[in-house]
Structure formats: structure tokens, C-alpha cells
Coordinates of C-alpha atoms in Angstrom, one line a residue:
X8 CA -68.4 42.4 -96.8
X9 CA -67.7 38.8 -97.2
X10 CA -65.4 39.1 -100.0
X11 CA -63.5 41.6 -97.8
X12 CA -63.7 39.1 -94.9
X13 CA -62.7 36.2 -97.1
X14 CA -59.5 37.8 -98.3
X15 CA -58.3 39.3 -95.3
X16 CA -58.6 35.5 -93.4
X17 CA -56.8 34.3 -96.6
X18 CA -54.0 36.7 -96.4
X19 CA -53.9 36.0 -92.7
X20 CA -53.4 32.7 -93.5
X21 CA -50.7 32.7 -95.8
X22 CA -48.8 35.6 -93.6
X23 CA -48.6 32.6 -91.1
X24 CA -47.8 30.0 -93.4
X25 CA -45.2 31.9 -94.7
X26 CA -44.1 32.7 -91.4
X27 CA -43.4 29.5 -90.4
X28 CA -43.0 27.2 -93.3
X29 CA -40.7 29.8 -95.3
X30 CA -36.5 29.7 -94.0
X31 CA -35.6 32.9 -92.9
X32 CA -33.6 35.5 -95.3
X33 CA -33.0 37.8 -92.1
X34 CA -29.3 37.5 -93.0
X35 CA -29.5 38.5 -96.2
X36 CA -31.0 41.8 -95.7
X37 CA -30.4 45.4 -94.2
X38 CA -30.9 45.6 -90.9
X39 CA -32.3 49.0 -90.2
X40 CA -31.9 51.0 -86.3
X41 CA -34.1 53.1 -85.1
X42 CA -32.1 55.9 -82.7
X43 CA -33.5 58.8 -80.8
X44 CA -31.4 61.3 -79.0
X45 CA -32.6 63.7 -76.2
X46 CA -30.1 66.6 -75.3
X47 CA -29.4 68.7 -72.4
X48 CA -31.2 72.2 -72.6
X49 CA -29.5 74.5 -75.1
X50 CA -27.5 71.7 -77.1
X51 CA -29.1 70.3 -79.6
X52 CA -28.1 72.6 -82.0
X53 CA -24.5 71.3 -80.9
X54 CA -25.3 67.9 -81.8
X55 CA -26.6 68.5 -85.5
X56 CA -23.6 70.4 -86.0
X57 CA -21.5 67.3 -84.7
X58 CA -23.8 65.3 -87.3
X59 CA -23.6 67.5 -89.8
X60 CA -19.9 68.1 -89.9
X61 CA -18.7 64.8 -89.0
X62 CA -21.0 62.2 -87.8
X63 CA -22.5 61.3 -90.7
X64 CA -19.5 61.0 -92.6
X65 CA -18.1 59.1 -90.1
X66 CA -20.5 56.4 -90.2
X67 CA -20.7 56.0 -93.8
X68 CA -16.7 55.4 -93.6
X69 CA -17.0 53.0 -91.4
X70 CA -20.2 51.4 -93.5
X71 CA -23.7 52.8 -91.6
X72 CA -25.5 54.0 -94.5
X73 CA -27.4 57.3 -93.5
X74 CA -31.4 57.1 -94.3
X75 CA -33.1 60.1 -92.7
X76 CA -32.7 62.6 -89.8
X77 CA -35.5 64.4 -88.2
X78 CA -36.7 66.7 -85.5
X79 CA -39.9 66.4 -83.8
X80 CA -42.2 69.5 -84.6
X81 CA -43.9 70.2 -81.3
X82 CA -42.6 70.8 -77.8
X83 CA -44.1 68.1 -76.0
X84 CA -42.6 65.6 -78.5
X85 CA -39.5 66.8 -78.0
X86 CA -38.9 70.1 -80.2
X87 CA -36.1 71.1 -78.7
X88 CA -34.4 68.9 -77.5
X89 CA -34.0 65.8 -80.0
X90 CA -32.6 64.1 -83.0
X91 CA -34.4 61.1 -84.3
X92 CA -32.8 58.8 -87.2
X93 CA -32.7 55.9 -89.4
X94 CA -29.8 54.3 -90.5
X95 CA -29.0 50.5 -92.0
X96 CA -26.7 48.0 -91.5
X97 CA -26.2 44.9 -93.8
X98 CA -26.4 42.8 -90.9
X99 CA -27.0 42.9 -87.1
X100 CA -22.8 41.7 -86.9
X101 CA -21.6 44.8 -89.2
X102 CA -23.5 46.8 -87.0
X103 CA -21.4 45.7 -84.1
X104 CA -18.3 45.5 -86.1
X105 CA -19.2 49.8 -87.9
X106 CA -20.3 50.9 -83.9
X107 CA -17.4 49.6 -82.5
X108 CA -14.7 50.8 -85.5
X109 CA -17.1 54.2 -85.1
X110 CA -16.2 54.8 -81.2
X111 CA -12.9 54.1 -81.7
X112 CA -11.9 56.3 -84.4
X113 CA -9.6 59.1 -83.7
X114 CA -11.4 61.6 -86.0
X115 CA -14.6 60.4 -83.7
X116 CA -13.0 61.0 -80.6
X117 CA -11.4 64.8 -81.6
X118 CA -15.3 65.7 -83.0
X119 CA -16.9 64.8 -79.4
X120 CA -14.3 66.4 -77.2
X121 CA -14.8 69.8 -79.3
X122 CA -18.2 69.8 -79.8
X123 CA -18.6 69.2 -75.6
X124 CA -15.9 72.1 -74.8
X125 CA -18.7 73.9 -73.3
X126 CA -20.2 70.6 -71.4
X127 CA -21.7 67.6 -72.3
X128 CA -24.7 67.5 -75.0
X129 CA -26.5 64.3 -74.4
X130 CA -29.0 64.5 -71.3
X131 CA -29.0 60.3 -71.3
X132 CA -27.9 57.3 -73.5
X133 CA -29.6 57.0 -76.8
X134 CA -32.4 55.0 -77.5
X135 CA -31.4 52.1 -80.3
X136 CA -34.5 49.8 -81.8
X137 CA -32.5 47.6 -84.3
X138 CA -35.5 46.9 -86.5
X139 CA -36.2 44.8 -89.8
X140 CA -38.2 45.8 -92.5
X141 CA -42.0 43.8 -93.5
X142 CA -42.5 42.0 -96.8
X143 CA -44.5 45.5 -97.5
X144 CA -42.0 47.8 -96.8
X145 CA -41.2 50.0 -99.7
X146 CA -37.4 50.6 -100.8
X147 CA -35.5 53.5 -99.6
X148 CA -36.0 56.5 -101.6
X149 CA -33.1 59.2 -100.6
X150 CA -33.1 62.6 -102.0
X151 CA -34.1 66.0 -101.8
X152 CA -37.9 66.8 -102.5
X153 CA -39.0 70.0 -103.4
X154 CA -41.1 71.7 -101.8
X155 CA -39.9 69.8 -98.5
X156 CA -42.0 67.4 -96.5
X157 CA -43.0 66.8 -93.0
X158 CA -42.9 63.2 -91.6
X159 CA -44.6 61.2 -89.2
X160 CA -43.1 58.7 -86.9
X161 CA -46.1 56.1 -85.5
X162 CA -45.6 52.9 -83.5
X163 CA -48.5 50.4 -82.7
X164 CA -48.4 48.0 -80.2
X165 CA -50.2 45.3 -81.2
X166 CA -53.1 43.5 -79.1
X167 CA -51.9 39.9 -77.5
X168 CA -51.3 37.5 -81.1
X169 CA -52.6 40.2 -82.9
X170 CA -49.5 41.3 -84.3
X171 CA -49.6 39.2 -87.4
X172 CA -53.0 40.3 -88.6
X173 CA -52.3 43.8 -87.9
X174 CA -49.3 43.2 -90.9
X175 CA -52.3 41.4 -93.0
X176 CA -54.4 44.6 -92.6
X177 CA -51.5 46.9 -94.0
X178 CA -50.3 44.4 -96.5
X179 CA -53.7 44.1 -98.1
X180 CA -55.3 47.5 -97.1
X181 CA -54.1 50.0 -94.9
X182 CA -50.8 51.2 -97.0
X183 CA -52.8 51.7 -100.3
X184 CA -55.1 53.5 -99.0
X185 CA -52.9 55.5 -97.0
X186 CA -51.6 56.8 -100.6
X187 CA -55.2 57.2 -102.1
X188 CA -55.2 59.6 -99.2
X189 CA -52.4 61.5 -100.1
X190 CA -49.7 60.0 -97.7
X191 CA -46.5 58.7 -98.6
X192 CA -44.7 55.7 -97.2
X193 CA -41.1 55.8 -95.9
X194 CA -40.8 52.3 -94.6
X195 CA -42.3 49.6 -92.1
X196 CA -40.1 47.9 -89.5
X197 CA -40.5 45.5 -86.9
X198 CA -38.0 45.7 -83.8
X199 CA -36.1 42.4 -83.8
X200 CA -35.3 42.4 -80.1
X201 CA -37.7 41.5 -77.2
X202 CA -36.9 44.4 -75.5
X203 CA -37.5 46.8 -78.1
X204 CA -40.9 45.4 -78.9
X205 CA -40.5 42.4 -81.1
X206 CA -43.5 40.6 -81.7
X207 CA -45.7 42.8 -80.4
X208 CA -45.0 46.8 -82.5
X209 CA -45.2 48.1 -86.1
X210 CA -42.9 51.3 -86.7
X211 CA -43.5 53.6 -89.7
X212 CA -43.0 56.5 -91.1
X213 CA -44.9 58.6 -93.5
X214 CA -44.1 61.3 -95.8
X215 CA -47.3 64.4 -96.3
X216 CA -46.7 68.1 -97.4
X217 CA -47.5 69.3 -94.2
X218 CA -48.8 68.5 -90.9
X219 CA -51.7 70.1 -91.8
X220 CA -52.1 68.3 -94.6
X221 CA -51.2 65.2 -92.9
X222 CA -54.4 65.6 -90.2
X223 CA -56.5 65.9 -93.6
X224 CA -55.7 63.1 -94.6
X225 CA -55.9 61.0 -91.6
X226 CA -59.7 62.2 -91.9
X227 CA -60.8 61.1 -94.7
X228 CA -58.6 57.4 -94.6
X229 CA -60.8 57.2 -91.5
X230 CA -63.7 58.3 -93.3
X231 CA -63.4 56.4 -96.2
X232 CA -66.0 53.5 -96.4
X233 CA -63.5 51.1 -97.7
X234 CA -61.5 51.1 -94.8
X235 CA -64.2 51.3 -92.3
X236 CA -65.4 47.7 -93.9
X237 CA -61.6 46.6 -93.3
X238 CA -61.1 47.9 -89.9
X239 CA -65.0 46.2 -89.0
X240 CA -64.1 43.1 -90.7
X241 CA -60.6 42.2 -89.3
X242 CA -61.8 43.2 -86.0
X243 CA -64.7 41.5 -85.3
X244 CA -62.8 38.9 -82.4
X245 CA -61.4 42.2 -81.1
X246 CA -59.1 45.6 -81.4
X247 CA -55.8 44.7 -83.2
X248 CA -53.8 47.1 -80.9
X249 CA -53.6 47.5 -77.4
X250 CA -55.6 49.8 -75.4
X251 CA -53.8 53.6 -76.1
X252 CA -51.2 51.5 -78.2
X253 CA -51.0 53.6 -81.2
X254 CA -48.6 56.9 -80.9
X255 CA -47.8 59.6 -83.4
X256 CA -44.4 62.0 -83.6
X257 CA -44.3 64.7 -86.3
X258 CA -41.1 65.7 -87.4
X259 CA -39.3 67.7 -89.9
X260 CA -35.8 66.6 -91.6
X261 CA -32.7 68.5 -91.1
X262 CA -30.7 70.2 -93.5
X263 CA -28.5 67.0 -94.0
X264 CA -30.8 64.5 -93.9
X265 CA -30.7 62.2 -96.9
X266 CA -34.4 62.2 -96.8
X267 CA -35.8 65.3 -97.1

């Protein structure tokens, strides 16, 4: 227990040392938005045929880079009714530059106007969380798996200046024992705007063969004696998220998702 508790205080440390003492490299790399779509009843098999017949390749020509597409599994998540994505930027100005040369495409405008003939297939405006990815993020792996996957979208709000330790805990713990459980790691982000949660959320996703087999292995992580010394160590001044401040969306990838 007190080695446990002597290297997580170390690696707290040096998280905020290097934090703070380190220039920032934000420019240098991908800047990765979060973007959830909720459709009116009936259309959301209109919208992923507008994505995959022409959004997609839209935004690659006008330099969004497509990372993965989902829909949630269950109704009250959204089942029905909504697209989730992840797509990158190489910085937060291309993004402004691709979304702007994006709406203002002709091909852009003729897709829309057909695919909403019949009326209009977006119930609200999207939800965008531009985002940027932790020092223990893994690289993107695109591709197809076979057999194919189910994913799970969680978000954590952290508990008042508890954010930083909550990255220690992952860092040094959480995301290798989430594989010796079977999971498998998309990425880890951090919402760069205010609004959206900076400072204050972790967003993941996780790759398992099923949900089924995802809720297995959530057991035994939570079971395993390793990580109950972790969680009891680096909590001892207190939870590291906020009351109810840990939510979970499974979700299955479309046919033209680039993760699969």
C-alpha cells in the first residue's frame, strides 16, 4: 500500500510539474471534436445515408479526417434517433477554415436540400466538444475488425481540483488494467473549451466484443484487488469525480465508420 501510495503522489507530482513548467505543444497536434447529432423521428436513417454518400467525403476534401461513427445501442441513450462521431483537425484554425469551406460547398449544399425533400432531419443544432487528446491517449487505429465491436462512450466529471489526479490514476493504473480486463482503448480527450467541460471532464472511448462482454469486464476491473488498492489510495482526501459524475453510452459503428 505505500509503494502504491508513493507512486501515485509521485506521478501526481510530475503530471503538475509538467503541466506548468513544460511550453505547450497544443499547436502542434490534432485537435480532435466530439459531435453528437439528435434527429427528428423517422430520419436518422436519412442522415447516415447523407454521411455515407456524401458527408464524409466531403469533409475529408476539405481536410476533416473521419475517425469513427457510432450509434447508441439502447433507446434511452438515443437508439433511434442519433449519430455520434469523432473527427480531427490539425488545429483548432483549420477547423474553422475545413467548417466553413464545408458549408459552403456547392456539392454540400445540393446533398442537404435532397436529403431534406421530405422535411428537415435534424431535431436541434449539433452538439460540438472540440477536445485534445492526454499524454496517455493511444494513436488512432482505423480499420475494419472482424468480428465487429461494440464501443463505449464514458465522460467523468471530475471532483473540484481533482481533475489532474483523476489523469494520474489512468496514466499509472486505470488504462492497463482496463486491457488486462479485456477492454480496448480508442482514445482519451479533454474538452479544451470552458463550456464544454475543460478542466473539469475526461472523455473516452473503449472498444469490447460485446456489451455483454463489456459489463464482464467492468466486473472484474472493479473486482480486481489491484485496482481496489488504487482507487483506496488516491482517494483517501476524497472521491475524484463528482457526485453521479461518471456516465456511460454504448454504441455500435456504422457501416462507414473508419472504426469499426
Amino acid at each position: 500500500m505505500r509503494r502504491i501510495l508513493l507512486s501515485f503522489v509521485a506521478s501526481l507530482s510530475g503530471s503538475l510539474f509538467l503541466m506548468t513548467a513544460q511550453p505547450s505543444t497544443a499547436e502542434e497536434a490534432p485537435v480532435y471534436e466530439l459531435r453528437i447529432y439528435t434527429t427528428n423521428e423517422g430520419k436518422l436513417d436519412d442522415l447516415l445515408t447523407r454521411f455515407r454518400d456524401h458527408t464524409c467525403r466531403l469533409f475529408e476534401k476539405h481536410g476533416i479526417t473521419n475517425i469513427g461513427y457510432w450509434v447508441p445501442v439502447h433507446q434511452e441513450d438515443g437508439a433511434s434517433n442519433t449519430l455520434i462521431y469523432v473527427i480531427s483537425h490539425k488545429s483548432r484554425e483549420a477547423a474553422k477554415a475545413s467548417w466553413a469551406g464545408f458549408i459552403a460547398d456547392p456539392d454540400w449544399k445540393s446533398a442537404q436540400k435532397a436529403s431534406e425533400a421530405n422535411g428537415k432531419i435534424l431535431a436541434k443544432k449539433p452538439e460540438s466538444i472540440f477536445m485534445a487528446a492526454t499524454d496517455y491517449s493511444p494513436a488512432i487505429q482505423t480499420g475494419v475488425e472482424s468480428p465487429e465491436r461494440t464501443f463505449i462512450l464514458r465522460t467523468y466529471i471530475a471532483a473540484e481540483g481533482k481533475l489532474p489526479a483523476l489523469h494520474a490514476r489512468f496514466r499509472d493504473h486505470t488504462v492497463a488494467l482496463f486491457s488486462k480486463h479485456g477492454m480496448g482503448h480508442v482514445g482519451y480527450w479533454e474538452p479544451t473549451d470552458s463550456e464544454s467541460g475543460a478542466g473539469t471532464k475526461l472523455i473516452y472511448i473503449l472498444a469490447v466484443p460485446s456489451e455483454e462482454a463489456g459489463q464482464a469486464s467492468f466486473g472484474t476491473f472493479r473486482d480486481d484487488p489491484e485496482w481496489k488498492k488504487v482507487k483506496e489510495v488516491s482517494e483517501a482526501d476524497g472521491s475524484l469525480t463528482a457526485p453521479k459524475g461518471v456516465t456511460g453510452v454504448y454504441m455500435k459503428p456504422v457501416d462507414f465508420s473508419p472504426i469499426r
